[in-house]
mmCIF file of C-alpha atoms in Angstrom:
data_model
loop_
_atom_site.group_PDB
_atom_site.id
_atom_site.type_symbol
_atom_site.label_atom_id
_atom_site.label_comp_id
_atom_site.label_asym_id
_atom_site.label_seq_id
_atom_site.Cartn_x
_atom_site.Cartn_y
_atom_site.Cartn_z
ATOM 1 C CA UNK A 1 119.503 98.033 78.618
ATOM 2 C CA UNK A 2 120.215 95.726 81.568
ATOM 3 C CA UNK A 3 121.160 92.695 79.399
ATOM 4 C CA UNK A 4 124.035 94.635 77.742
ATOM 5 C CA UNK A 5 127.429 94.371 79.468
ATOM 6 C CA UNK A 6 127.790 97.616 81.526
ATOM 7 C CA UNK A 7 131.318 98.388 80.447
ATOM 8 C CA UNK A 8 130.054 98.453 76.864
ATOM 9 C CA UNK A 9 126.714 100.238 77.449
ATOM 10 C CA UNK A 10 127.866 103.976 77.222
ATOM 11 C CA UNK A 11 130.046 103.169 74.178
ATOM 12 C CA UNK A 12 127.266 101.290 72.285
ATOM 13 C CA UNK A 13 124.775 104.052 72.915
ATOM 14 C CA UNK A 14 127.299 106.793 71.875
ATOM 15 C CA UNK A 15 128.671 104.978 68.735
ATOM 16 C CA UNK A 16 125.134 104.231 67.612
ATOM 17 C CA UNK A 17 123.928 107.801 68.069
ATOM 18 C CA UNK A 18 126.999 109.334 66.191
ATOM 19 C CA UNK A 19 126.767 106.652 63.621
ATOM 20 C CA UNK A 20 123.285 107.461 62.794
ATOM 21 C CA UNK A 21 123.931 111.079 62.648
ATOM 22 C CA UNK A 22 126.928 110.824 60.427
ATOM 23 C CA UNK A 23 124.928 108.489 58.207
ATOM 24 C CA UNK A 24 122.245 110.995 57.804
ATOM 25 C CA UNK A 25 124.675 113.889 56.932
ATOM 26 C CA UNK A 26 126.207 111.610 54.454
ATOM 27 C CA UNK A 27 122.939 110.647 52.799
ATOM 28 C CA UNK A 28 121.950 114.355 52.485
ATOM 29 C CA UNK A 29 125.309 115.619 51.684
ATOM 30 C CA UNK A 30 125.635 117.789 54.616
ATOM 31 C CA UNK A 31 129.158 118.745 55.889
ATOM 32 C CA UNK A 32 130.010 116.979 59.086
ATOM 33 C CA UNK A 33 130.333 119.433 62.002
ATOM 34 C CA UNK A 34 128.299 121.600 64.389
ATOM 35 C CA UNK A 35 126.712 123.634 61.725
ATOM 36 C CA UNK A 36 122.969 124.776 61.466
ATOM 37 C CA UNK A 37 122.259 121.993 58.916
ATOM 38 C CA UNK A 38 123.701 119.196 60.727
ATOM 39 C CA UNK A 39 122.106 120.280 64.023
ATOM 40 C CA UNK A 40 118.708 120.507 62.377
ATOM 41 C CA UNK A 41 119.047 116.733 61.612
ATOM 42 C CA UNK A 42 119.187 115.794 65.351
ATOM 43 C CA UNK A 43 115.548 115.191 65.856
ATOM 44 C CA UNK A 44 115.687 112.749 62.934
ATOM 45 C CA UNK A 45 118.674 111.043 64.602
ATOM 46 C CA UNK A 46 116.738 110.607 67.781
ATOM 47 C CA UNK A 47 113.707 109.149 66.034
ATOM 48 C CA UNK A 48 115.839 106.635 64.117
ATOM 49 C CA UNK A 49 117.828 105.786 67.321
ATOM 50 C CA UNK A 50 114.722 104.990 69.218
ATOM 51 C CA UNK A 51 113.417 102.826 66.343
ATOM 52 C CA UNK A 52 116.514 100.916 66.149
ATOM 53 C CA UNK A 53 116.728 100.604 69.882
ATOM 54 C CA UNK A 54 113.183 99.020 69.738
ATOM 55 C CA UNK A 55 114.094 96.527 67.066
ATOM 56 C CA UNK A 56 117.355 95.682 68.925
ATOM 57 C CA UNK A 57 115.477 95.017 72.233
ATOM 58 C CA UNK A 58 112.688 93.187 70.597
ATOM 59 C CA UNK A 59 114.446 90.852 68.380
ATOM 60 C CA UNK A 60 118.076 91.463 67.601
ATOM 61 C CA UNK A 61 119.556 90.753 71.128
ATOM 62 C CA UNK A 62 118.462 87.120 70.727
ATOM 63 C CA UNK A 63 121.101 86.624 67.995
ATOM 64 C CA UNK A 64 123.718 84.005 69.147
ATOM 65 C CA UNK A 65 126.553 85.980 67.555
ATOM 66 C CA UNK A 66 126.014 88.731 70.270
ATOM 67 C CA UNK A 67 126.214 86.410 73.153
ATOM 68 C CA UNK A 68 128.998 86.901 75.691
ATOM 69 C CA UNK A 69 130.794 89.850 74.298
ATOM 70 C CA UNK A 70 127.777 92.220 74.071
ATOM 71 C CA UNK A 71 124.646 90.508 75.646
ATOM 72 C CA UNK A 72 125.380 89.422 79.159
ATOM 73 C CA UNK A 73 122.829 86.689 79.656
ATOM 74 C CA UNK A 74 121.701 83.739 77.241
ATOM 75 C CA UNK A 75 118.241 83.694 75.644
ATOM 76 C CA UNK A 76 116.538 81.184 78.007
ATOM 77 C CA UNK A 77 112.933 81.385 76.554
ATOM 78 C CA UNK A 78 111.310 78.192 75.893
ATOM 79 C CA UNK A 79 109.974 75.108 77.629
ATOM 80 C CA UNK A 80 112.526 73.263 79.930
ATOM 81 C CA UNK A 81 111.922 69.718 80.954
ATOM 82 C CA UNK A 82 113.379 67.756 83.954
ATOM 83 C CA UNK A 83 113.012 66.371 87.342
ATOM 84 C CA UNK A 84 112.490 67.398 91.016
ATOM 85 C CA UNK A 85 113.697 65.623 94.065
ATOM 86 C CA UNK A 86 111.917 66.733 97.140
ATOM 87 C CA UNK A 87 111.831 66.436 100.983
ATOM 88 C CA UNK A 88 108.078 66.696 100.741
ATOM 89 C CA UNK A 89 106.248 63.680 102.248
ATOM 90 C CA UNK A 90 102.828 62.608 100.707
ATOM 91 C CA UNK A 91 100.531 62.603 103.866
ATOM 92 C CA UNK A 92 98.503 59.831 102.255
ATOM 93 C CA UNK A 93 101.203 57.356 101.914
ATOM 94 C CA UNK A 94 103.876 58.709 104.308
ATOM 95 C CA UNK A 95 106.429 58.362 101.538
ATOM 96 C CA UNK A 96 108.666 60.866 99.761
ATOM 97 C CA UNK A 97 108.463 60.646 95.887
ATOM 98 C CA UNK A 98 111.579 59.340 94.215
ATOM 99 C CA UNK A 99 111.434 61.887 91.520
ATOM 100 C CA UNK A 100 108.805 64.283 90.125
ATOM 101 C CA UNK A 101 108.727 65.170 86.422
ATOM 102 C CA UNK A 102 108.291 68.859 85.654
ATOM 103 C CA UNK A 103 108.451 71.586 83.022
ATOM 104 C CA UNK A 104 109.577 75.144 83.524
ATOM 105 C CA UNK A 105 108.206 77.649 80.929
ATOM 106 C CA UNK A 106 110.506 80.789 80.740
ATOM 107 C CA UNK A 107 109.151 83.745 78.989
ATOM 108 C CA UNK A 108 112.048 86.314 78.333
ATOM 109 C CA UNK A 109 112.342 89.642 76.892
ATOM 110 C CA UNK A 110 115.505 91.891 76.732
ATOM 111 C CA UNK A 111 114.773 93.366 80.184
ATOM 112 C CA UNK A 112 112.421 90.851 81.959
ATOM 113 C CA UNK A 113 112.028 87.178 82.711
ATOM 114 C CA UNK A 114 109.024 85.212 83.944
ATOM 115 C CA UNK A 115 108.647 81.546 84.984
ATOM 116 C CA UNK A 116 105.840 79.115 85.115
ATOM 117 C CA UNK A 117 106.547 75.672 86.585
ATOM 118 C CA UNK A 118 104.157 72.750 85.806
ATOM 119 C CA UNK A 119 104.079 69.256 87.490
ATOM 120 C CA UNK A 120 101.294 66.742 86.992
ATOM 121 C CA UNK A 121 99.388 68.110 89.999
ATOM 122 C CA UNK A 122 100.256 71.822 90.341
ATOM 123 C CA UNK A 123 101.260 75.167 88.676
ATOM 124 C CA UNK A 124 103.781 77.628 90.068
ATOM 125 C CA UNK A 125 103.784 81.282 88.803
ATOM 126 C CA UNK A 126 106.694 83.476 89.530
ATOM 127 C CA UNK A 127 106.043 86.741 91.411
ATOM 128 C CA UNK A 128 109.453 88.170 90.869
ATOM 129 C CA UNK A 129 112.397 86.828 88.686
ATOM 130 C CA UNK A 130 115.833 87.930 87.889
ATOM 131 C CA UNK A 131 119.151 86.964 86.073
ATOM 132 C CA UNK A 132 122.417 87.544 88.034
ATOM 133 C CA UNK A 133 126.106 86.861 87.582
ATOM 134 C CA UNK A 134 128.695 86.355 90.122
ATOM 135 C CA UNK A 135 131.444 89.028 89.732
ATOM 136 C CA UNK A 136 134.250 86.676 90.713
ATOM 137 C CA UNK A 137 133.203 83.326 89.485
ATOM 138 C CA UNK A 138 131.238 84.308 86.388
ATOM 139 C CA UNK A 139 128.556 81.935 87.391
ATOM 140 C CA UNK A 140 125.233 82.929 86.163
ATOM 141 C CA UNK A 141 121.718 82.127 87.789
ATOM 142 C CA UNK A 142 118.139 82.622 87.365
ATOM 143 C CA UNK A 143 116.284 83.186 90.515
ATOM 144 C CA UNK A 144 112.595 83.560 91.262
ATOM 145 C CA UNK A 145 109.829 83.440 93.991
ATOM 146 C CA UNK A 146 106.632 81.877 93.287
ATOM 147 C CA UNK A 147 103.076 80.962 94.300
ATOM 148 C CA UNK A 148 102.156 77.258 93.987
ATOM 149 C CA UNK A 149 98.578 76.379 93.197
ATOM 150 C CA UNK A 150 97.816 72.564 93.348
ATOM 151 C CA UNK A 151 94.889 71.112 91.572
ATOM 152 C CA UNK A 152 91.807 71.679 93.546
ATOM 153 C CA UNK A 153 91.165 67.842 93.774
ATOM 154 C CA UNK A 154 94.313 67.426 95.822
ATOM 155 C CA UNK A 155 94.475 70.461 98.080
ATOM 156 C CA UNK A 156 93.361 68.185 101.136
ATOM 157 C CA UNK A 157 96.962 66.971 100.997
ATOM 158 C CA UNK A 158 98.873 69.739 99.096
ATOM 159 C CA UNK A 159 97.813 73.254 100.027
ATOM 160 C CA UNK A 160 98.571 76.553 98.216
ATOM 161 C CA UNK A 161 101.970 77.741 99.203
ATOM 162 C CA UNK A 162 104.816 79.889 98.246
ATOM 163 C CA UNK A 163 108.452 79.364 97.547
ATOM 164 C CA UNK A 164 111.639 80.347 95.910
ATOM 165 C CA UNK A 165 114.097 78.869 93.516
ATOM 166 C CA UNK A 166 117.797 79.410 92.330
ATOM 167 C CA UNK A 167 118.945 77.768 89.257
ATOM 168 C CA UNK A 168 122.443 77.845 87.860
ATOM 169 C CA UNK A 169 122.801 78.277 84.004
ATOM 170 C CA UNK A 170 125.290 75.781 82.767
ATOM 171 C CA UNK A 171 126.636 75.885 79.268
ATOM 172 C CA UNK A 172 128.082 72.876 77.584
ATOM 173 C CA UNK A 173 129.110 73.724 74.109
ATOM 174 C CA UNK A 174 126.003 75.313 72.409
ATOM 175 C CA UNK A 175 123.560 73.848 74.917
ATOM 176 C CA UNK A 176 122.412 75.053 78.278
ATOM 177 C CA UNK A 177 121.054 73.355 81.314
ATOM 178 C CA UNK A 178 119.552 74.649 84.562
ATOM 179 C CA UNK A 179 120.104 73.127 87.859
ATOM 180 C CA UNK A 180 119.525 74.334 91.398
ATOM 181 C CA UNK A 181 117.450 74.162 94.618
ATOM 182 C CA UNK A 182 114.053 75.296 95.863
ATOM 183 C CA UNK A 183 112.469 76.013 99.052
ATOM 184 C CA UNK A 184 108.941 76.420 100.253
ATOM 185 C CA UNK A 185 106.820 78.195 102.965
ATOM 186 C CA UNK A 186 105.629 74.578 104.101
ATOM 187 C CA UNK A 187 109.189 73.752 105.155
ATOM 188 C CA UNK A 188 110.038 71.620 102.165
ATOM 189 C CA UNK A 189 113.058 71.886 99.712
ATOM 190 C CA UNK A 190 114.615 70.040 96.914
ATOM 191 C CA UNK A 191 116.723 69.907 93.792
ATOM 192 C CA UNK A 192 115.731 70.834 90.296
ATOM 193 C CA UNK A 193 117.575 69.878 86.928
ATOM 194 C CA UNK A 194 116.215 70.915 83.633
ATOM 195 C CA UNK A 195 117.230 70.799 79.875
ATOM 196 C CA UNK A 196 115.581 72.696 77.018
ATOM 197 C CA UNK A 197 112.601 70.594 75.557
ATOM 198 C CA UNK A 198 111.321 73.324 72.947
ATOM 199 C CA UNK A 199 111.602 76.852 72.165
ATOM 200 C CA UNK A 200 107.744 76.938 72.213
ATOM 201 C CA UNK A 201 106.050 78.092 75.267
ATOM 202 C CA UNK A 202 103.717 75.304 76.547
ATOM 203 C CA UNK A 203 100.662 76.208 78.456
ATOM 204 C CA UNK A 204 100.171 73.029 80.569
ATOM 205 C CA UNK A 205 101.911 70.002 81.706
ATOM 206 C CA UNK A 206 102.427 67.768 78.582
ATOM 207 C CA UNK A 207 100.637 64.576 78.212
ATOM 208 C CA UNK A 208 103.750 62.459 77.461
ATOM 209 C CA UNK A 209 104.999 63.212 81.012
ATOM 210 C CA UNK A 210 101.787 62.283 82.943
ATOM 211 C CA UNK A 211 102.458 59.426 85.428
ATOM 212 C CA UNK A 212 101.138 58.460 88.844
ATOM 213 C CA UNK A 213 103.101 60.630 91.349
ATOM 214 C CA UNK A 214 102.653 62.848 94.318
ATOM 215 C CA UNK A 215 103.378 66.490 94.362
ATOM 216 C CA UNK A 216 106.125 68.550 95.741
#
């Protein structure tokens, strides 16, 4: 359970297991202790524990009430919208785009996180992603490396390339934002800033953001 705070992990597992065991003994009116009847209930305890663990890691961990004291990282799943400022220069115009609209689609489970970034002209799929927290400052980040695939019609000026991004997770009240930097294998870099657009996972660059622009 990577998303549970490490100092609580052992206690959560131990208390959950003992609580289930004592609950079964109470229901079946079996004396609490290491007697034969109590020990025979252990297989049922394990089965219930595994079922509850599945339910917890599938749905319950997303509850806001668990955030911070038990669940270490926020639920970032959804479609994030923002802008990208880049050092990339369009070879056709010789100019650097002022700003590039983008969305970042984050799919997150209890133990995994994956990112897909869409601009008007390309799609970037994460190859490896992770959440991390600085021990001293408590700053949380999402970092990932990716493969960027531009639309086939513009690959003459924007080739397939690889990159990496590190985004800081910023909490303001009940809202989160993401801000950070990215670097690519074609020696370009830039800044990214994002806010949550929707909890729905979009599968393409949205029509309302389409404009005439270059790619990063």
